[in-house]
């Protein structure tokens, strides 16, 4: 092993150690940045064509592609999350109103009027005991369901907030990958202490050569 190879191994060892420490520091942002890397790699050929079509203005192309990713991925996800929160809140209100309006007490009579209802009512009464026990069982189950909805709703709101924050980080990172990705890759390429032919073998993957 010659001196250049030893230096290259030391360089990559130090680089991996630094990347590991940076990963620990930015652990909450690892997945958003990783998704930004994947999207930038997949869309980079389109970015190159769009930049050429815009007369070499990379910033304009980066803005357009980032907005396109925002419209195609983030906006539908946020809308879906808001709808889930809204429906969960509506379900909780419906359960509370049903309990307050005496729906639990009316349930045995309503079951008797449905096809197969008497069988279900008989099974429930056999499972819970007397009819009063059936009402108490349904009331307890409805309240448990209501508490479950409230708990899940708060968790969902928190998860939606974290998801939106992650996507904002991803969009911010994606923009700069589009805008300055080639310059960053060229700088990294120049820092690798190997001959150009060896660098080309390492960076043989498509679009990796700056």
Coordinates of C-alpha atoms in Angstrom, one line a residue:
X1 CA 0.0 0.0 0.0
X2 CA 1.6 3.3 -1.1
X3 CA 1.4 6.7 0.5
X4 CA -1.4 7.9 -1.7
X5 CA -3.6 5.0 -0.9
X6 CA -3.0 5.4 2.9
X7 CA -3.9 9.0 2.6
X8 CA -7.1 8.1 0.7
X9 CA -8.1 5.6 3.4
X10 CA -7.4 8.2 6.1
X11 CA -9.4 10.8 4.2
X12 CA -12.5 8.5 3.8
X13 CA -12.2 7.4 7.5
X14 CA -12.2 11.0 8.6
X15 CA -15.1 11.8 6.2
X16 CA -17.2 8.9 7.5
X17 CA -16.5 10.0 11.1
X18 CA -17.6 13.6 10.3
X19 CA -20.7 12.3 8.5
X20 CA -21.6 10.1 11.5
X21 CA -21.2 13.1 13.9
X22 CA -23.3 15.3 11.6
X23 CA -25.9 12.5 11.4
X24 CA -26.2 12.4 15.2
X25 CA -26.5 16.2 15.3
X26 CA -29.1 16.4 12.5
X27 CA -30.9 13.1 13.2
X28 CA -34.4 14.7 13.2
X29 CA -33.8 15.9 9.7
X30 CA -32.2 12.7 8.3
X31 CA -35.3 11.3 6.6
X32 CA -36.5 14.7 5.1
X33 CA -33.0 15.3 3.7
X34 CA -32.8 11.7 2.4
X35 CA -36.1 12.1 0.6
X36 CA -34.8 15.4 -0.8
X37 CA -31.7 13.6 -2.1
X38 CA -33.9 10.9 -3.7
X39 CA -36.2 13.4 -5.4
X40 CA -33.4 15.5 -6.6
X41 CA -31.6 12.5 -8.1
X42 CA -34.8 11.3 -9.8
X43 CA -35.7 14.8 -11.1
X44 CA -32.3 16.1 -12.0
X45 CA -32.5 15.2 -15.7
X46 CA -35.7 17.2 -15.8
X47 CA -33.9 20.0 -14.0
X48 CA -31.1 20.0 -16.6
X49 CA -33.6 20.2 -19.5
X50 CA -35.7 22.9 -17.7
X51 CA -32.6 24.9 -17.0
X52 CA -31.6 24.8 -20.7
X53 CA -35.1 25.7 -21.7
X54 CA -35.0 28.7 -19.3
X55 CA -31.7 29.9 -20.8
X56 CA -29.4 28.5 -18.1
X57 CA -31.2 30.0 -15.1
X58 CA -30.9 27.3 -12.5
X59 CA -32.6 29.2 -9.8
X60 CA -35.8 29.6 -11.8
X61 CA -35.7 25.8 -12.6
X62 CA -35.1 25.0 -9.0
X63 CA -38.1 27.1 -7.9
X64 CA -40.4 25.6 -10.5
X65 CA -39.5 22.0 -9.7
X66 CA -39.7 22.6 -5.9
X67 CA -43.2 24.2 -6.3
X68 CA -44.2 21.2 -8.5
X69 CA -43.1 18.8 -5.9
X70 CA -44.9 20.8 -3.3
X71 CA -48.1 20.8 -5.3
X72 CA -47.9 17.1 -6.2
X73 CA -46.8 15.7 -2.8
X74 CA -47.2 18.0 0.1
X75 CA -50.5 19.8 -0.7
X76 CA -52.5 16.5 -1.2
X77 CA -51.0 15.1 2.0
X78 CA -51.8 18.1 4.0
X79 CA -55.4 18.2 2.7
X80 CA -55.8 14.5 3.5
X81 CA -54.5 15.0 7.0
X82 CA -56.8 18.0 7.6
X83 CA -59.8 15.9 6.4
X84 CA -58.8 13.1 8.7
X85 CA -58.7 15.5 11.7
X86 CA -62.0 16.9 10.7
X87 CA -63.7 13.5 10.4
X88 CA -62.2 12.3 13.7
X89 CA -63.7 15.4 15.4
X90 CA -67.0 14.9 13.7
X91 CA -67.1 11.2 14.9
X92 CA -66.4 12.3 18.5
X93 CA -69.1 14.9 18.4
X94 CA -71.6 12.4 16.9
X95 CA -70.9 9.8 19.6
X96 CA -71.3 12.4 22.4
X97 CA -74.6 13.7 20.8
X98 CA -75.9 10.1 20.5
X99 CA -75.2 9.4 24.1
X100 CA -76.8 12.8 25.3
X101 CA -79.9 12.2 23.2
X102 CA -80.6 8.8 24.9
X103 CA -79.4 6.6 22.0
X104 CA -78.1 4.0 24.5
X105 CA -81.5 3.6 26.1
X106 CA -83.2 3.4 22.6
X107 CA -80.7 0.9 21.2
X108 CA -82.5 -2.3 22.4
X109 CA -85.8 -1.2 20.8
X110 CA -84.0 -0.1 17.6
X111 CA -82.3 -3.5 17.4
X112 CA -85.6 -5.3 17.7
X113 CA -86.9 -3.4 14.6
X114 CA -84.0 -4.4 12.4
X115 CA -83.7 -7.6 10.3
X116 CA -81.7 -9.9 12.5
X117 CA -81.8 -7.4 15.3
X118 CA -83.6 -9.6 17.9
X119 CA -80.9 -12.2 17.4
X120 CA -78.2 -9.6 18.0
X121 CA -80.0 -8.2 21.0
X122 CA -80.4 -11.6 22.5
X123 CA -76.7 -12.3 21.9
X124 CA -75.7 -9.0 23.5
X125 CA -78.0 -9.6 26.5
X126 CA -76.6 -13.1 26.9
X127 CA -73.1 -11.7 26.7
X128 CA -73.7 -8.8 29.2
X129 CA -76.4 -10.3 31.4
X130 CA -79.7 -8.3 31.9
X131 CA -81.0 -5.5 29.7
X132 CA -79.8 -2.9 32.1
X133 CA -76.4 -4.4 31.9
X134 CA -76.6 -4.2 28.1
X135 CA -77.3 -0.5 28.3
X136 CA -74.4 0.0 30.7
X137 CA -72.1 -2.0 28.5
X138 CA -73.0 0.1 25.4
X139 CA -72.7 3.3 27.3
X140 CA -69.3 2.3 28.7
X141 CA -68.1 1.2 25.2
X142 CA -69.4 4.5 23.6
X143 CA -67.5 6.6 26.2
X144 CA -64.4 4.5 25.8
X145 CA -64.6 5.0 22.0
X146 CA -65.1 8.8 22.5
X147 CA -62.0 9.0 24.8
X148 CA -60.1 6.9 22.2
X149 CA -61.1 9.4 19.4
X150 CA -60.0 12.4 21.5
X151 CA -56.7 10.7 22.3
X152 CA -56.0 9.7 18.7
X153 CA -57.1 13.2 17.5
X154 CA -54.5 14.9 19.6
X155 CA -51.8 12.4 18.4
X156 CA -52.9 13.0 14.8
X157 CA -52.7 16.7 15.2
X158 CA -49.2 16.4 16.6
X159 CA -48.2 13.9 13.9
X160 CA -49.6 16.2 11.2
X161 CA -47.5 19.1 12.5
X162 CA -44.4 17.0 12.6
X163 CA -45.1 15.7 9.1
X164 CA -45.6 19.2 7.7
X165 CA -42.4 20.4 9.4
X166 CA -40.5 17.4 7.8
X167 CA -41.9 18.2 4.4
X168 CA -40.9 21.9 4.7
X169 CA -37.4 20.8 5.5
X170 CA -37.5 18.5 2.6
X171 CA -38.7 21.2 0.2
X172 CA -36.1 23.7 1.5
X173 CA -33.3 21.1 1.0
X174 CA -34.7 20.0 -2.4
X175 CA -34.5 23.6 -3.7
X176 CA -30.9 23.9 -2.8
X177 CA -30.1 20.5 -4.2
X178 CA -31.5 21.6 -7.5
X179 CA -29.9 25.1 -7.4
X180 CA -26.4 24.2 -6.1
X181 CA -26.3 20.4 -6.4
X182 CA -23.8 20.3 -9.3
X183 CA -21.5 22.8 -7.6
X184 CA -21.5 20.8 -4.4
X185 CA -20.9 17.6 -6.3
X186 CA -18.0 19.2 -8.2
X187 CA -16.5 20.5 -4.9
X188 CA -16.8 17.0 -3.4
X189 CA -15.3 15.5 -6.5
X190 CA -12.3 17.9 -6.3
X191 CA -11.7 17.0 -2.6
X192 CA -11.3 13.3 -3.2
X193 CA -7.6 12.6 -3.1
X194 CA -7.5 10.2 -6.1
X195 CA -6.6 10.3 -9.7
X196 CA -9.4 11.4 -12.1
X197 CA -9.7 7.9 -13.6
X198 CA -10.2 6.4 -10.1
X199 CA -12.7 9.1 -9.2
X200 CA -14.7 8.3 -12.4
X201 CA -14.9 4.7 -11.3
X202 CA -16.2 5.6 -7.9
X203 CA -18.7 8.1 -9.3
X204 CA -19.7 5.8 -12.2
X205 CA -23.4 6.0 -11.3
X206 CA -25.6 8.1 -13.6
X207 CA -25.5 11.8 -13.1
X208 CA -22.9 11.6 -10.4
X209 CA -20.0 12.9 -12.5
X210 CA -20.0 16.7 -12.2

